[in-house]
Amino acid sequence: MSEQANQEWLARSRRAVWHPCTQMKRHETLPIVPIARGEGVWLIDFEGKRYLDGVSSWWVNLFGHANPRMNAAIADQLNRLEHVILAGFTQQPVVELSEQLGELTGLGHAFYGSDGASATEIALKMSYHYWRNHGQTGKTEFVSLQNSYHGETLGALAVTDVPLFSATYAPLLRASHRVCSPDWRLAAAGEGAEAYALRAAEDIERLFQARAPQLAALIVEPLCQGAAGMAMYHPAYLRRARALCDQYGVHLIADEIAMGFGRTGSMFACEQAGIRPDFICLSKGITGGYLPLSVVLSSDEIYAAFYDEDVTRGFLHSHSYTGNALACRAALEVLAIFRDDKVLAGNRAKVEAVAADFALLAAHPRVADARQLGMIWAFEVKEAAAGFSSRFFSAALAKGLLLRPVNNTVYLMPPYVISVEELQQVFATLRALLDEGVA
Ligand SMILES: *Cc1c(COP(=O)(O)O)cnc(C)c1O
């Protein structure tokens, strides 16, 4: 445990590792943070300095780092079976997980990938292939929302609307359609979130009227567009989208990769709209932040369209680690913790307990559009200059708080094991940072 160890890992990482989503040259001045170990909501460096993981390690961690219960489940599985090919073989964790996810979502036929982006690819390919198996070969186009994020492989990037990530690769991407975002911050003065959501949904209808025979699916991030900067919207939008997809014969893909597993307050965000999508994509929190795993669940009708004597009508898609037994076992333990610890109710109680603290932060003169949904808190910082996000990141880090603002949006998306006192401390730290004038 020393300053020297920190420096050494930092230097070796800079030389050997190409870090994600990063202009590496920036690390000439912005230090990489070497983490020696984790403990609950805390990440600890080689000097023993502690950072509260306010972004759940990129939205994946639910029950803390080095969680004893998660560790024990994975260790137990490790001694039985780490992995087996899933084509033509099966194992206990993948069967049990598929059954449980089916019960929770009302969809089934769990098809596994390793990362969120691969789940998006699977859903897009399945949707197109479904229509093709029904003789509707012209349905080849996809629709996503403005400011959407669905991952960064080429197919997923084509339905992602974040120019910083997609513009460079535009010549490689298949054109797809964008419809108006229901983000309530875009509402007109005096227009409520619900009225605006319904007005935004008119854009779907205009497109469907014009092009439904060419459209395979509409893909949405239910209730909150995470990468857009926690852009939250009214569930009426999802109900309207569901009705329009039914009316015009277009699939609805719910990308709950970030919002699933309790993040929005319900197990899955779609529940708050009372709708069932045709496909649901899950990843991130699915293993509690332990192992890469993603899954696409679909309706019986979708599955039936592939079930045939003809091999090519089947879904001939695979990843080497499909249905990895260790990852599935981690996911089963996550679901068991949700049940045993009544996690959703516990989170609701925490949100209530810190409501006054968040209100105090929301009232800060530099804060705009403060919002909360389940275990997500977000706001914009007024008068933020270019480069705000990295300055705020560094200032928060110096105070032992790991945050990654998106432009001038500061958000907190902590592991669910965070305590009320820790949440209060985070809000106090945020107020201190704003008072100090970090801009
Ligand atoms: C993170 C994310 C993805 C991509 O998941 P990866 O595991 O990073 O590939 C897709 N959709 C949404 C909504 C996400 O937040």
mmCIF file of C-alpha atoms and ligand atoms in Angstrom, residues 59 114-118 120 149-152 221 226-227 255-259 283-284, ligand 1:
data_model
loop_
_atom_site.group_PDB
_atom_site.id
_atom_site.type_symbol
_atom_site.label_atom_id
_atom_site.label_comp_id
_atom_site.label_asym_id
_atom_site.label_seq_id
_atom_site.Cartn_x
_atom_site.Cartn_y
_atom_site.Cartn_z
ATOM 1 C CA TRP A 59 -24.025 0.999 -14.011
ATOM 2 C CA SER A 114 -21.965 -11.489 -23.292
ATOM 3 C CA ASP A 115 -22.394 -7.713 -23.390
ATOM 4 C CA GLY A 116 -25.202 -5.233 -23.780
ATOM 5 C CA ALA A 117 -24.276 -4.413 -27.361
ATOM 6 C CA SER A 118 -24.488 -8.082 -28.329
ATOM 7 C CA THR A 120 -28.980 -5.256 -29.060
ATOM 8 C CA TYR A 149 -27.853 4.670 -26.684
ATOM 9 C CA HIS A 150 -27.911 0.950 -27.454
ATOM 10 C CA GLY A 151 -24.232 0.008 -27.555
ATOM 11 C CA GLU A 152 -21.269 0.489 -29.831
ATOM 12 C CA GLU A 221 -34.672 2.636 -23.412
ATOM 13 C CA GLY A 226 -29.152 6.818 -19.584
ATOM 14 C CA ALA A 227 -26.284 7.848 -21.839
ATOM 15 C CA ASP A 255 -33.507 -2.114 -24.093
ATOM 16 C CA GLU A 256 -33.472 -2.487 -20.301
ATOM 17 C CA ILE A 257 -29.728 -3.101 -20.260
ATOM 18 C CA ALA A 258 -29.201 -0.128 -17.944
ATOM 19 C CA MET A 259 -32.679 0.287 -16.444
ATOM 20 C CA SER A 283 -27.312 -6.972 -19.166
ATOM 21 C CA LYS A 284 -25.283 -4.698 -16.842
HETATM 22 C C1 LIG B 1 -24.569 0.144 -21.643
HETATM 23 C C2 LIG B 1 -25.737 0.039 -22.535
HETATM 24 C C3 LIG B 1 -25.695 -0.768 -23.692
HETATM 25 C C4 LIG B 1 -24.443 -1.487 -24.135
HETATM 26 O O1 LIG B 1 -24.004 -2.418 -23.206
HETATM 27 P P1 LIG B 1 -22.462 -2.882 -23.254
HETATM 28 O O2 LIG B 1 -22.378 -3.970 -22.253
HETATM 29 O O3 LIG B 1 -21.663 -1.662 -22.867
HETATM 30 O O4 LIG B 1 -22.173 -3.307 -24.635
HETATM 31 C C5 LIG B 1 -26.830 -0.847 -24.456
HETATM 32 N N1 LIG B 1 -27.952 -0.198 -24.112
HETATM 33 C C6 LIG B 1 -28.030 0.577 -23.024
HETATM 34 C C7 LIG B 1 -29.313 1.259 -22.697
HETATM 35 C C8 LIG B 1 -26.916 0.749 -22.214
HETATM 36 O O5 LIG B 1 -26.970 1.571 -21.159
#
